[in-house]
mmCIF file of C-alpha atoms in Angstrom:
data_model
loop_
_atom_site.group_PDB
_atom_site.id
_atom_site.type_symbol
_atom_site.label_atom_id
_atom_site.label_comp_id
_atom_site.label_asym_id
_atom_site.label_seq_id
_atom_site.Cartn_x
_atom_site.Cartn_y
_atom_site.Cartn_z
ATOM 1 C CA CYS A 1 0.140 -0.325 -0.184
ATOM 2 C CA HIS A 2 2.349 2.544 -1.293
ATOM 3 C CA VAL A 3 -0.190 5.077 -2.275
ATOM 4 C CA MET A 4 2.168 7.650 -0.916
ATOM 5 C CA GLU A 5 5.115 7.444 -3.352
ATOM 6 C CA PRO A 6 4.809 8.531 -6.552
ATOM 7 C CA ASN A 7 6.312 6.056 -9.949
ATOM 8 C CA GLN A 8 5.191 2.355 -7.717
ATOM 9 C CA ASN A 9 6.111 -0.536 -10.396
ATOM 10 C CA ASN A 10 5.548 -3.447 -7.935
ATOM 11 C CA TRP A 11 5.280 -7.104 -9.218
ATOM 12 C CA LEU A 12 4.620 -10.670 -8.144
ATOM 13 C CA ARG A 13 4.857 -13.943 -10.273
ATOM 14 C CA SER A 14 3.284 -17.076 -9.689
ATOM 15 C CA ASN A 15 5.390 -20.202 -9.473
ATOM 16 C CA TRP A 16 6.282 -21.832 -12.976
ATOM 17 C CA ILE A 17 2.509 -23.360 -13.764
ATOM 18 C CA PHE A 18 2.479 -26.868 -16.114
ATOM 19 C CA ARG A 19 -0.618 -26.645 -18.787
ATOM 20 C CA GLU A 20 -1.167 -30.302 -19.129
ATOM 21 C CA ALA A 21 -3.399 -29.908 -22.262
ATOM 22 C CA ALA A 22 -5.192 -26.409 -21.819
ATOM 23 C CA GLN A 23 -4.819 -24.009 -24.953
ATOM 24 C CA LYS A 24 -6.845 -21.168 -23.231
ATOM 25 C CA VAL A 25 -6.015 -20.267 -19.549
ATOM 26 C CA TYR A 26 -8.539 -19.047 -17.151
ATOM 27 C CA VAL A 27 -7.690 -17.052 -13.615
ATOM 28 C CA GLU A 28 -9.849 -16.366 -10.879
ATOM 29 C CA LEU A 29 -8.880 -13.819 -8.698
ATOM 30 C CA ARG A 30 -10.409 -12.797 -5.606
ATOM 31 C CA PHE A 31 -9.035 -9.196 -4.113
ATOM 32 C CA THR A 32 -10.144 -6.459 -2.215
ATOM 33 C CA LEU A 33 -8.763 -2.578 -3.353
ATOM 34 C CA ARG A 34 -9.051 0.820 -0.618
ATOM 35 C CA ASP A 35 -10.870 3.660 -2.065
ATOM 36 C CA CYS A 36 -7.883 6.050 -2.809
ATOM 37 C CA ASN A 37 -10.214 9.216 -1.759
ATOM 38 C CA SER A 38 -10.702 7.116 1.685
ATOM 39 C CA ILE A 39 -6.877 7.852 2.163
ATOM 40 C CA PRO A 40 -6.334 11.320 4.183
ATOM 41 C CA TRP A 41 -3.745 12.936 1.691
ATOM 42 C CA VAL A 42 -3.337 11.288 -0.823
ATOM 43 C CA SER A 43 -1.430 12.522 -4.049
ATOM 44 C CA GLY A 44 -2.297 11.760 -7.139
ATOM 45 C CA THR A 45 -0.478 8.616 -7.454
ATOM 46 C CA CYS A 46 -3.125 6.073 -5.977
ATOM 47 C CA LYS A 47 -4.528 3.500 -8.322
ATOM 48 C CA GLU A 48 -7.447 1.306 -8.278
ATOM 49 C CA THR A 49 -5.938 -0.734 -10.538
ATOM 50 C CA PHE A 50 -3.406 -4.201 -11.069
ATOM 51 C CA ASN A 51 -2.494 -5.027 -13.959
ATOM 52 C CA LEU A 52 -2.177 -9.357 -15.065
ATOM 53 C CA PHE A 53 0.056 -10.747 -17.361
ATOM 54 C CA TYR A 54 1.864 -14.297 -18.096
ATOM 55 C CA TYR A 55 5.142 -14.730 -19.630
ATOM 56 C CA GLU A 56 4.915 -18.842 -21.682
ATOM 57 C CA ALA A 57 7.912 -20.987 -20.480
ATOM 58 C CA ASP A 58 8.455 -24.565 -21.495
ATOM 59 C CA SER A 59 10.610 -24.870 -17.884
ATOM 60 C CA ASP A 60 11.081 -23.090 -14.445
ATOM 61 C CA SER A 61 13.693 -20.762 -16.215
ATOM 62 C CA ALA A 62 12.445 -17.301 -14.359
ATOM 63 C CA THR A 63 14.709 -15.869 -11.834
ATOM 64 C CA ALA A 64 14.743 -12.582 -9.736
ATOM 65 C CA THR A 65 16.183 -10.736 -13.214
ATOM 66 C CA SER A 66 14.758 -12.589 -15.823
ATOM 67 C CA PRO A 67 12.052 -12.120 -17.622
ATOM 68 C CA PHE A 68 12.730 -8.256 -17.465
ATOM 69 C CA TRP A 69 10.071 -7.306 -14.600
ATOM 70 C CA MET A 70 8.235 -5.530 -17.756
ATOM 71 C CA GLU A 71 5.201 -6.036 -21.018
ATOM 72 C CA ASN A 72 7.685 -7.510 -23.265
ATOM 73 C CA PRO A 73 8.101 -10.143 -22.554
ATOM 74 C CA TYR A 74 5.265 -10.343 -20.313
ATOM 75 C CA VAL A 75 2.341 -10.708 -22.116
ATOM 76 C CA LYS A 76 -0.821 -8.327 -20.840
ATOM 77 C CA VAL A 77 -3.861 -9.971 -20.051
ATOM 78 C CA ASP A 78 -5.948 -7.370 -18.685
ATOM 79 C CA THR A 79 -6.076 -4.339 -16.065
ATOM 80 C CA ILE A 80 -7.611 -5.482 -13.176
ATOM 81 C CA ALA A 81 -10.206 -3.234 -11.600
ATOM 82 C CA PRO A 82 -12.818 -3.042 -8.430
ATOM 83 C CA ASP A 83 -16.604 -3.353 -8.883
ATOM 84 C CA GLU A 84 -16.455 -2.840 -5.097
ATOM 85 C CA SER A 85 -13.795 -0.975 -3.614
ATOM 86 C CA PHE A 86 -13.790 -0.206 0.528
ATOM 87 C CA SER A 87 -12.680 3.008 2.865
ATOM 88 C CA LYS A 88 -11.051 3.058 6.080
ATOM 89 C CA LEU A 89 -14.316 2.347 7.950
ATOM 90 C CA ASP A 90 -15.861 -0.365 6.035
ATOM 91 C CA LEU A 91 -14.267 -4.661 6.202
ATOM 92 C CA GLY A 92 -12.800 -4.733 2.876
ATOM 93 C CA LYS A 93 -15.184 -6.154 0.053
ATOM 94 C CA VAL A 94 -13.812 -8.884 -2.004
ATOM 95 C CA ASN A 95 -14.113 -8.188 -5.747
ATOM 96 C CA THR A 96 -13.949 -12.103 -7.348
ATOM 97 C CA LYS A 97 -12.790 -11.194 -11.657
ATOM 98 C CA VAL A 98 -11.909 -13.756 -13.943
ATOM 99 C CA ARG A 99 -9.716 -13.842 -16.494
ATOM 100 C CA SER A 100 -8.590 -15.918 -19.890
ATOM 101 C CA PHE A 101 -5.554 -15.911 -22.366
ATOM 102 C CA GLY A 102 -4.333 -18.551 -24.910
ATOM 103 C CA PRO A 103 -3.841 -19.740 -27.231
ATOM 104 C CA LEU A 104 -0.858 -21.159 -25.550
ATOM 105 C CA SER A 105 2.139 -23.246 -27.441
ATOM 106 C CA LYS A 106 5.052 -23.674 -24.532
ATOM 107 C CA SER A 107 4.787 -26.716 -21.682
ATOM 108 C CA GLY A 108 4.026 -23.863 -18.922
ATOM 109 C CA PHE A 109 3.723 -20.528 -17.750
ATOM 110 C CA TYR A 110 4.065 -17.743 -14.620
ATOM 111 C CA LEU A 111 1.641 -15.527 -14.111
ATOM 112 C CA ALA A 112 2.568 -12.421 -13.112
ATOM 113 C CA PHE A 113 0.565 -9.477 -10.640
ATOM 114 C CA GLN A 114 2.242 -5.299 -11.703
ATOM 115 C CA ASP A 115 0.981 -2.547 -9.252
ATOM 116 C CA LEU A 116 1.676 0.698 -9.925
ATOM 117 C CA GLY A 117 0.746 2.230 -6.981
ATOM 118 C CA ALA A 118 -2.984 -0.114 -5.456
ATOM 119 C CA CYS A 119 -3.632 -0.049 -1.790
ATOM 120 C CA MET A 120 -4.558 -3.995 -2.142
ATOM 121 C CA SER A 121 -4.365 -6.961 -1.394
ATOM 122 C CA LEU A 122 -4.341 -10.016 -3.805
ATOM 123 C CA ILE A 123 -6.024 -12.819 -1.558
ATOM 124 C CA SER A 124 -5.760 -15.375 -4.371
ATOM 125 C CA ALA A 125 -5.600 -16.537 -7.645
ATOM 126 C CA ARG A 126 -7.364 -19.991 -9.493
ATOM 127 C CA VAL A 127 -5.566 -21.113 -12.527
ATOM 128 C CA PHE A 128 -7.591 -23.944 -14.408
ATOM 129 C CA PHE A 129 -9.150 -24.686 -17.447
ATOM 130 C CA LYS A 130 -11.863 -26.617 -18.845
ATOM 131 C CA LYS A 131 -12.617 -30.186 -20.435
ATOM 132 C CA CYS A 132 -14.956 -32.302 -22.059
ATOM 133 C CA SER A 133 -15.147 -35.335 -19.513
ATOM 134 C CA THR A 134 -14.611 -38.847 -20.691
ATOM 135 C CA THR A 135 -18.013 -39.557 -22.190
ATOM 136 C CA ILE A 136 -19.797 -42.630 -23.788
ATOM 137 C CA ALA A 137 -21.790 -42.084 -26.829
ATOM 138 C CA ASN A 138 -23.755 -43.829 -29.768
ATOM 139 C CA PHE A 139 -22.633 -47.469 -27.608
ATOM 140 C CA ALA A 140 -18.558 -45.304 -28.269
ATOM 141 C CA VAL A 141 -16.378 -43.979 -25.503
ATOM 142 C CA PHE A 142 -15.289 -40.938 -26.317
ATOM 143 C CA PRO A 143 -11.352 -39.567 -24.033
ATOM 144 C CA GLU A 144 -11.608 -36.001 -21.841
ATOM 145 C CA THR A 145 -10.362 -33.774 -24.155
ATOM 146 C CA ALA A 146 -9.005 -30.050 -23.662
ATOM 147 C CA THR A 147 -10.945 -27.420 -25.007
ATOM 148 C CA GLY A 148 -9.312 -25.405 -27.594
ATOM 149 C CA ALA A 149 -7.772 -22.004 -27.817
ATOM 150 C CA GLU A 150 -10.466 -19.457 -28.859
ATOM 151 C CA ALA A 151 -15.012 -19.932 -27.115
ATOM 152 C CA THR A 152 -15.510 -20.771 -30.683
ATOM 153 C CA SER A 153 -12.791 -23.875 -30.847
ATOM 154 C CA LEU A 154 -14.277 -27.621 -31.839
ATOM 155 C CA VAL A 155 -11.738 -30.048 -30.491
ATOM 156 C CA ILE A 156 -12.071 -33.837 -32.600
ATOM 157 C CA ALA A 157 -11.873 -36.230 -30.379
ATOM 158 C CA PRO A 158 -11.801 -39.360 -32.327
ATOM 159 C CA GLY A 159 -14.454 -42.525 -30.180
ATOM 160 C CA ASN A 160 -13.128 -46.429 -30.056
ATOM 161 C CA CYS A 161 -17.035 -49.198 -29.939
ATOM 162 C CA VAL A 162 -17.589 -50.036 -26.261
ATOM 163 C CA PRO A 163 -16.397 -53.298 -25.741
ATOM 164 C CA ASN A 164 -18.676 -56.166 -27.596
ATOM 165 C CA ALA A 165 -19.452 -52.925 -30.316
ATOM 166 C CA VAL A 166 -18.381 -52.656 -33.516
ATOM 167 C CA GLU A 167 -19.248 -49.218 -36.168
ATOM 168 C CA VAL A 168 -21.227 -48.927 -37.753
ATOM 169 C CA SER A 169 -20.174 -45.866 -40.041
ATOM 170 C CA VAL A 170 -16.845 -44.396 -40.010
ATOM 171 C CA PRO A 171 -15.355 -42.383 -38.476
ATOM 172 C CA LEU A 172 -16.345 -41.912 -35.156
ATOM 173 C CA LYS A 173 -15.379 -38.755 -33.702
ATOM 174 C CA LEU A 174 -17.253 -36.613 -31.486
ATOM 175 C CA TYR A 175 -16.466 -32.733 -30.813
ATOM 176 C CA CYS A 176 -15.440 -30.879 -27.800
ATOM 177 C CA ASN A 177 -17.085 -26.832 -27.747
ATOM 178 C CA GLY A 178 -14.846 -24.121 -26.140
ATOM 179 C CA ASP A 179 -17.033 -24.561 -22.755
ATOM 180 C CA GLY A 180 -16.230 -28.357 -22.392
ATOM 181 C CA GLU A 181 -19.278 -29.426 -23.717
ATOM 182 C CA TRP A 182 -19.849 -32.510 -26.148
ATOM 183 C CA MET A 183 -21.872 -31.677 -29.177
ATOM 184 C CA VAL A 184 -22.463 -32.789 -33.274
ATOM 185 C CA PRO A 185 -21.892 -36.782 -33.093
ATOM 186 C CA VAL A 186 -20.102 -38.286 -36.073
ATOM 187 C CA GLY A 187 -21.094 -42.274 -37.083
ATOM 188 C CA SER A 188 -21.898 -44.736 -34.690
ATOM 189 C CA CYS A 189 -21.321 -48.202 -32.935
ATOM 190 C CA THR A 190 -24.006 -50.902 -32.663
ATOM 191 C CA CYS A 191 -23.864 -54.640 -30.177
ATOM 192 C CA ALA A 192 -22.067 -57.332 -32.449
ATOM 193 C CA SER A 193 -23.898 -60.448 -32.912
ATOM 194 C CA GLY A 194 -24.732 -62.723 -29.917
#
């Protein structure tokens, strides 16, 4: 809460996060932020936002000085503003914001948070991705499949007939949409003789 001192540029970086099969990642942030007008004698240096960045890397290679603490090499996701700020008289009102980014191409990534002079508390950052769970449709099994990088992406999952079933038409496939829901089955299996 260094709101009285000008030219603040404070960074917090997460540990390296393995991305698994994710192409698009979601970050749910929970935080409190104080209203600048409620701080006596504060000058124009007080801010009521902070920035969310990410940095892709194939391994846990970051150090105290690398990558440089600045946009580019970090990729800015968004400037985060609260829905509710608090004053000295209030208890901290917790804000929840969800942001996403992608497509990702390297093995993992770091999250970074930049404070340019806010009086805030970052309570949690929950990182997740969406996927379609293993399912059975038309006597075929389709594996767990991560969603694509865009909300409109359809990821094709090939299927295999369940035991004692045979393909009626080929190829067996199901599409996983950007919300983690299965849609548009193609092909099917039917019970084998006997």
